[in-house]
Every structure is written in C-alpha cells, then in structure tokens.
Amino acid sequence: MGLLAALPILLAAPAAALAHDHGHGGGGAMADLIDGQGQTKGKATIRQGKDGIEVDVKAVGLPAGVHAVHVHTTGTCTGPDFTSAGGHWNPGKKQHGHDNPAGAHMGDMPNMTVGADGTGELRTVIKGGMLTGGAAPLLDADGAAVVVHAAADDYKTDPTGNAGGRLACGVIKAE
C-alpha cells in the first residue's frame, strides 16, 4: 500500500481513539433503567474519570419528588421489587450516608429531584471508585446496578438511608 493510500487510515486512527476515550482516561459503561413492569425509566451513563467514577443519570416517567439513587452490589434487576440487586456497593465496609461519620458506602450518591414532568437528572462523581481494576472494581464478577428509590436518602440511616422501595433498576454493562 502506498503512502497516499494509507494516509486516510493514518489520519482516522487518532480521531477514533479520541472519540472512544471521551477524555476521561478509561472505558465506560451504561445502564438502562426499567420499572417493575419492564417499562423504560431512563439511562445511566458511567465513565472512569481521573477522580473516580463519573455517573450521569437521566430519568423519565418517575413520580415527582426527591429520590435516592444508589449503586447496588449485584448486576441483576428482577422486578417488581429489584431486591435481586443486593445492597449498596460498599467495598470499604463503611456505614451508610454522607452525613454519617462512619460512612459513606461507595454506592451512596446524592438525591435526584424529579420534576412535575417526570424527568430528573443527576450528575456526580464516586470519588476513588474504579470501574475495572484495583482492589474493589465496580464491574466485578457479579456486576452492579443503579437503583432509583421511592423516597429521598436521609444521608445517615444505616444501611439504606430510609430511601424506601426500589422504583427503577438498571444493570451496569461495559460499553
């Protein structure tokens, strides 16, 4: 192959690498959120960032109000109650809640406000979290899930934050 024939390939390779990396230094994952009847309730996009795991949850069709959002330990979302997702991701064996001096679980994220139109968005970073590699990666052998709860997290009550039932669940899958 001549140099001129190879030029388009050589020019495209760096662009393809940049498009896949998104400037976050690692691969990504996603989770399609469903309710107990299997209806779509949103999506979570997850990327490895330099300070931890970057999470962007976009919800639709949920009741208005404030809802807890957590990462749970098991990549299974069997409805209608999603207890198959296990407890909160907690590799550090801490207590629950950002306001708990003995907390928080790695999977404890801020609450998400859902408007009257049923939509909400949460963007956060799980500080120190790793998608893959390290001592306690999120994407381990049994996977993980993002769960949206019926009520707000009180940020202190161990082990659940009094967040109520599980409205929506999404299995986190590597992209």
PDB file of C-alpha atoms in Angstrom:
ATOM      1  CA  MET A   1       0.000   0.000   0.000  1.00  0.00           C
ATOM      2  CA  GLY A   2       1.391   3.363  -0.969  1.00  0.00           C
ATOM      3  CA  LEU A   3       1.769   6.271   1.411  1.00  0.00           C
ATOM      4  CA  LEU A   4      -1.089   8.206  -0.201  1.00  0.00           C
ATOM      5  CA  ALA A   5      -3.395   5.196   0.022  1.00  0.00           C
ATOM      6  CA  ALA A   6      -2.560   4.730   3.727  1.00  0.00           C
ATOM      7  CA  LEU A   7      -2.991   8.426   4.597  1.00  0.00           C
ATOM      8  CA  PRO A   8      -6.774   8.268   5.321  1.00  0.00           C
ATOM      9  CA  ILE A   9      -6.213   5.332   7.690  1.00  0.00           C
ATOM     10  CA  LEU A  10      -3.373   7.102   9.497  1.00  0.00           C
ATOM     11  CA  LEU A  11      -5.440  10.260   9.921  1.00  0.00           C
ATOM     12  CA  ALA A  12      -8.537   8.404  11.140  1.00  0.00           C
ATOM     13  CA  ALA A  13      -6.807   6.307  13.822  1.00  0.00           C
ATOM     14  CA  PRO A  14      -6.131   9.142  16.342  1.00  0.00           C
ATOM     15  CA  ALA A  15      -9.653  10.525  15.857  1.00  0.00           C
ATOM     16  CA  ALA A  16     -11.172   7.112  16.557  1.00  0.00           C
ATOM     17  CA  ALA A  17      -9.090   6.729  19.708  1.00  0.00           C
ATOM     18  CA  LEU A  18     -10.139  10.152  20.986  1.00  0.00           C
ATOM     19  CA  ALA A  19     -13.804   9.507  20.212  1.00  0.00           C
ATOM     20  CA  HIS A  20     -13.767   6.291  22.257  1.00  0.00           C
ATOM     21  CA  ASP A  21     -11.870   7.708  25.241  1.00  0.00           C
ATOM     22  CA  HIS A  22     -14.013  10.852  25.741  1.00  0.00           C
ATOM     23  CA  GLY A  23     -11.066  12.411  27.574  1.00  0.00           C
ATOM     24  CA  HIS A  24     -11.816  10.523  30.793  1.00  0.00           C
ATOM     25  CA  GLY A  25      -8.875   8.166  30.812  1.00  0.00           C
ATOM     26  CA  GLY A  26     -10.816   4.910  30.561  1.00  0.00           C
ATOM     27  CA  GLY A  27     -13.709   2.945  29.202  1.00  0.00           C
ATOM     28  CA  GLY A  28     -17.316   3.403  30.075  1.00  0.00           C
ATOM     29  CA  ALA A  29     -20.493   1.601  30.966  1.00  0.00           C
ATOM     30  CA  MET A  30     -24.215   2.196  30.836  1.00  0.00           C
ATOM     31  CA  ALA A  31     -27.434   1.031  32.457  1.00  0.00           C
ATOM     32  CA  ASP A  32     -30.956   1.144  31.023  1.00  0.00           C
ATOM     33  CA  LEU A  33     -33.334   1.876  33.905  1.00  0.00           C
ATOM     34  CA  ILE A  34     -36.615  -0.052  33.992  1.00  0.00           C
ATOM     35  CA  ASP A  35     -39.515  -0.165  36.423  1.00  0.00           C
ATOM     36  CA  GLY A  36     -41.074  -3.298  37.925  1.00  0.00           C
ATOM     37  CA  GLN A  37     -43.222  -3.786  34.822  1.00  0.00           C
ATOM     38  CA  GLY A  38     -40.234  -3.552  32.463  1.00  0.00           C
ATOM     39  CA  GLN A  39     -41.047  -0.031  31.218  1.00  0.00           C
ATOM     40  CA  THR A  40     -38.099   2.249  30.376  1.00  0.00           C
ATOM     41  CA  LYS A  41     -37.459   4.858  33.065  1.00  0.00           C
ATOM     42  CA  GLY A  42     -34.171   6.330  31.907  1.00  0.00           C
ATOM     43  CA  LYS A  43     -30.495   5.665  31.469  1.00  0.00           C
ATOM     44  CA  ALA A  44     -27.281   5.935  33.461  1.00  0.00           C
ATOM     45  CA  THR A  45     -24.015   6.672  31.683  1.00  0.00           C
ATOM     46  CA  ILE A  46     -20.901   5.757  33.638  1.00  0.00           C
ATOM     47  CA  ARG A  47     -17.275   6.625  32.832  1.00  0.00           C
ATOM     48  CA  GLN A  48     -13.960   6.283  34.575  1.00  0.00           C
ATOM     49  CA  GLY A  49     -12.661   9.749  35.389  1.00  0.00           C
ATOM     50  CA  LYS A  50      -9.399  10.858  36.957  1.00  0.00           C
ATOM     51  CA  ASP A  51     -11.021  11.389  40.394  1.00  0.00           C
ATOM     52  CA  GLY A  52     -13.356   8.397  40.333  1.00  0.00           C
ATOM     53  CA  ILE A  53     -16.418   7.075  38.552  1.00  0.00           C
ATOM     54  CA  GLU A  54     -18.454   9.756  36.766  1.00  0.00           C
ATOM     55  CA  VAL A  55     -22.185   8.987  36.784  1.00  0.00           C
ATOM     56  CA  ASP A  56     -24.911  10.739  34.771  1.00  0.00           C
ATOM     57  CA  VAL A  57     -28.463   9.509  35.416  1.00  0.00           C
ATOM     58  CA  LYS A  58     -31.310  10.755  33.221  1.00  0.00           C
ATOM     59  CA  ALA A  59     -34.743   9.600  34.388  1.00  0.00           C
ATOM     60  CA  VAL A  60     -38.165   9.776  32.714  1.00  0.00           C
ATOM     61  CA  GLY A  61     -41.650   8.798  33.800  1.00  0.00           C
ATOM     62  CA  LEU A  62     -40.972   8.847  37.542  1.00  0.00           C
ATOM     63  CA  PRO A  63     -43.156  10.373  40.277  1.00  0.00           C
ATOM     64  CA  ALA A  64     -42.308  13.994  41.072  1.00  0.00           C
ATOM     65  CA  GLY A  65     -40.212  14.466  44.189  1.00  0.00           C
ATOM     66  CA  VAL A  66     -36.804  13.693  45.610  1.00  0.00           C
ATOM     67  CA  HIS A  67     -35.453  10.184  45.058  1.00  0.00           C
ATOM     68  CA  ALA A  68     -32.387   8.387  46.373  1.00  0.00           C
ATOM     69  CA  VAL A  69     -30.064   6.928  43.740  1.00  0.00           C
ATOM     70  CA  HIS A  70     -27.551   4.244  44.699  1.00  0.00           C
ATOM     71  CA  VAL A  71     -25.169   1.807  43.079  1.00  0.00           C
ATOM     72  CA  HIS A  72     -26.060  -1.709  44.257  1.00  0.00           C
ATOM     73  CA  THR A  73     -23.740  -4.709  44.507  1.00  0.00           C
ATOM     74  CA  THR A  74     -25.264  -7.144  42.035  1.00  0.00           C
ATOM     75  CA  GLY A  75     -25.907  -6.752  38.314  1.00  0.00           C
ATOM     76  CA  THR A  76     -29.414  -8.220  38.374  1.00  0.00           C
ATOM     77  CA  CYS A  77     -32.700  -6.300  38.130  1.00  0.00           C
ATOM     78  CA  THR A  78     -35.523  -8.773  38.682  1.00  0.00           C
ATOM     79  CA  GLY A  79     -38.834  -6.959  39.177  1.00  0.00           C
ATOM     80  CA  PRO A  80     -41.057  -5.976  40.599  1.00  0.00           C
ATOM     81  CA  ASP A  81     -39.027  -5.104  43.734  1.00  0.00           C
ATOM     82  CA  PHE A  82     -35.431  -5.369  42.421  1.00  0.00           C
ATOM     83  CA  THR A  83     -34.123  -6.902  45.658  1.00  0.00           C
ATOM     84  CA  SER A  84     -32.004  -9.072  43.344  1.00  0.00           C
ATOM     85  CA  ALA A  85     -29.672  -6.053  43.003  1.00  0.00           C
ATOM     86  CA  GLY A  86     -28.487  -6.604  46.591  1.00  0.00           C
ATOM     87  CA  GLY A  87     -27.399  -3.872  48.980  1.00  0.00           C
ATOM     88  CA  HIS A  88     -25.409  -0.726  48.335  1.00  0.00           C
ATOM     89  CA  TRP A  89     -21.948  -1.084  46.784  1.00  0.00           C
ATOM     90  CA  ASN A  90     -19.700  -0.858  49.850  1.00  0.00           C
ATOM     91  CA  PRO A  91     -16.182  -2.188  49.252  1.00  0.00           C
ATOM     92  CA  GLY A  92     -14.840  -0.129  52.188  1.00  0.00           C
ATOM     93  CA  LYS A  93     -17.283  -1.767  54.653  1.00  0.00           C
ATOM     94  CA  LYS A  94     -18.477   1.642  55.899  1.00  0.00           C
ATOM     95  CA  GLN A  95     -21.843   2.660  57.302  1.00  0.00           C
ATOM     96  CA  HIS A  96     -24.432   4.379  55.118  1.00  0.00           C
ATOM     97  CA  GLY A  97     -24.696   8.065  54.426  1.00  0.00           C
ATOM     98  CA  HIS A  98     -22.750  11.180  53.579  1.00  0.00           C
ATOM     99  CA  ASP A  99     -23.779  12.692  56.944  1.00  0.00           C
ATOM    100  CA  ASN A 100     -22.761   9.588  58.915  1.00  0.00           C
ATOM    101  CA  PRO A 101     -19.282   9.955  60.491  1.00  0.00           C
ATOM    102  CA  ALA A 102     -18.729   6.217  59.847  1.00  0.00           C
ATOM    103  CA  GLY A 103     -19.945   6.465  56.222  1.00  0.00           C
ATOM    104  CA  ALA A 104     -20.457   6.521  53.379  1.00  0.00           C
ATOM    105  CA  HIS A 105     -20.927   3.485  51.167  1.00  0.00           C
ATOM    106  CA  MET A 106     -19.127   3.863  47.842  1.00  0.00           C
ATOM    107  CA  GLY A 107     -22.544   3.441  46.171  1.00  0.00           C
ATOM    108  CA  ASP A 108     -24.197   6.298  48.100  1.00  0.00           C
ATOM    109  CA  MET A 109     -24.920   9.109  45.646  1.00  0.00           C
ATOM    110  CA  PRO A 110     -26.768  12.424  46.043  1.00  0.00           C
ATOM    111  CA  ASN A 111     -30.545  12.526  45.783  1.00  0.00           C
ATOM    112  CA  MET A 112     -32.155  13.283  42.417  1.00  0.00           C
ATOM    113  CA  THR A 113     -35.052  15.735  42.094  1.00  0.00           C
ATOM    114  CA  VAL A 114     -37.744  14.701  39.619  1.00  0.00           C
ATOM    115  CA  GLY A 115     -39.964  17.482  38.289  1.00  0.00           C
ATOM    116  CA  ALA A 116     -43.709  17.516  37.686  1.00  0.00           C
ATOM    117  CA  ASP A 117     -42.998  16.320  34.119  1.00  0.00           C
ATOM    118  CA  GLY A 118     -41.482  13.087  35.493  1.00  0.00           C
ATOM    119  CA  THR A 119     -37.916  13.868  34.443  1.00  0.00           C
ATOM    120  CA  GLY A 120     -34.808  14.231  36.539  1.00  0.00           C
ATOM    121  CA  GLU A 121     -31.050  14.259  36.136  1.00  0.00           C
ATOM    122  CA  LEU A 122     -28.200  13.506  38.498  1.00  0.00           C
ATOM    123  CA  ARG A 123     -24.522  14.069  37.745  1.00  0.00           C
ATOM    124  CA  THR A 124     -21.975  13.037  40.328  1.00  0.00           C
ATOM    125  CA  VAL A 125     -18.543  11.512  40.849  1.00  0.00           C
ATOM    126  CA  ILE A 126     -17.996   8.472  43.051  1.00  0.00           C
ATOM    127  CA  LYS A 127     -14.666   9.635  44.475  1.00  0.00           C
ATOM    128  CA  GLY A 128     -11.948   6.992  44.333  1.00  0.00           C
ATOM    129  CA  GLY A 129     -14.182   4.451  42.593  1.00  0.00           C
ATOM    130  CA  MET A 130     -12.826   2.251  39.817  1.00  0.00           C
ATOM    131  CA  LEU A 131     -14.913   0.680  37.049  1.00  0.00           C
ATOM    132  CA  THR A 132     -12.330  -2.031  36.471  1.00  0.00           C
ATOM    133  CA  GLY A 133      -9.023  -2.927  38.078  1.00  0.00           C
ATOM    134  CA  GLY A 134      -7.933  -2.001  41.555  1.00  0.00           C
ATOM    135  CA  ALA A 135      -8.845  -3.749  44.799  1.00  0.00           C
ATOM    136  CA  ALA A 136     -12.646  -3.434  44.509  1.00  0.00           C
ATOM    137  CA  PRO A 137     -13.827  -2.623  40.974  1.00  0.00           C
ATOM    138  CA  LEU A 138     -17.468  -1.795  40.315  1.00  0.00           C
ATOM    139  CA  LEU A 139     -17.604  -4.179  37.350  1.00  0.00           C
ATOM    140  CA  ASP A 140     -16.612  -7.314  39.267  1.00  0.00           C
ATOM    141  CA  ALA A 141     -17.728 -10.908  38.602  1.00  0.00           C
ATOM    142  CA  ASP A 142     -21.370 -10.381  39.659  1.00  0.00           C
ATOM    143  CA  GLY A 143     -21.683  -6.882  38.213  1.00  0.00           C
ATOM    144  CA  ALA A 144     -23.574  -3.948  39.704  1.00  0.00           C
ATOM    145  CA  ALA A 145     -26.794  -1.994  39.214  1.00  0.00           C
ATOM    146  CA  VAL A 146     -28.079   1.575  39.505  1.00  0.00           C
ATOM    147  CA  VAL A 147     -31.268   1.804  41.578  1.00  0.00           C
ATOM    148  CA  VAL A 148     -33.671   4.750  41.920  1.00  0.00           C
ATOM    149  CA  HIS A 149     -35.643   4.617  45.177  1.00  0.00           C
ATOM    150  CA  ALA A 150     -39.157   5.797  46.061  1.00  0.00           C
ATOM    151  CA  ALA A 151     -38.031   8.348  48.672  1.00  0.00           C
ATOM    152  CA  ALA A 152     -35.125  10.652  49.420  1.00  0.00           C
ATOM    153  CA  ASP A 153     -31.999   9.365  51.147  1.00  0.00           C
ATOM    154  CA  ASP A 154     -31.664  10.921  54.617  1.00  0.00           C
ATOM    155  CA  TYR A 155     -27.853  10.559  54.276  1.00  0.00           C
ATOM    156  CA  LYS A 156     -27.413   8.943  57.700  1.00  0.00           C
ATOM    157  CA  THR A 157     -29.643   5.938  58.499  1.00  0.00           C
ATOM    158  CA  ASP A 158     -27.692   2.686  58.129  1.00  0.00           C
ATOM    159  CA  PRO A 159     -27.905   0.678  55.907  1.00  0.00           C
ATOM    160  CA  THR A 160     -30.406   2.240  53.447  1.00  0.00           C
ATOM    161  CA  GLY A 161     -30.908   5.912  54.271  1.00  0.00           C
ATOM    162  CA  ASN A 162     -34.669   5.315  54.705  1.00  0.00           C
ATOM    163  CA  ALA A 163     -34.911   5.600  50.920  1.00  0.00           C
ATOM    164  CA  GLY A 164     -37.968   3.377  50.567  1.00  0.00           C
ATOM    165  CA  GLY A 165     -38.750   0.864  47.857  1.00  0.00           C
ATOM    166  CA  ARG A 166     -36.958   0.483  44.559  1.00  0.00           C
ATOM    167  CA  LEU A 167     -38.748   2.256  41.682  1.00  0.00           C
ATOM    168  CA  ALA A 168     -36.283   1.609  38.869  1.00  0.00           C
ATOM    169  CA  CYS A 169     -33.200  -0.514  38.289  1.00  0.00           C
ATOM    170  CA  GLY A 170     -30.573  -0.821  35.578  1.00  0.00           C
ATOM    171  CA  VAL A 171     -27.825  -3.416  35.189  1.00  0.00           C
ATOM    172  CA  ILE A 172     -24.482  -1.699  34.572  1.00  0.00           C
ATOM    173  CA  LYS A 173     -22.892  -3.051  31.389  1.00  0.00           C
ATOM    174  CA  ALA A 174     -19.472  -2.212  29.999  1.00  0.00           C
ATOM    175  CA  GLU A 175     -19.618  -0.429  26.640  1.00  0.00           C
TER     176      GLU A 175
END
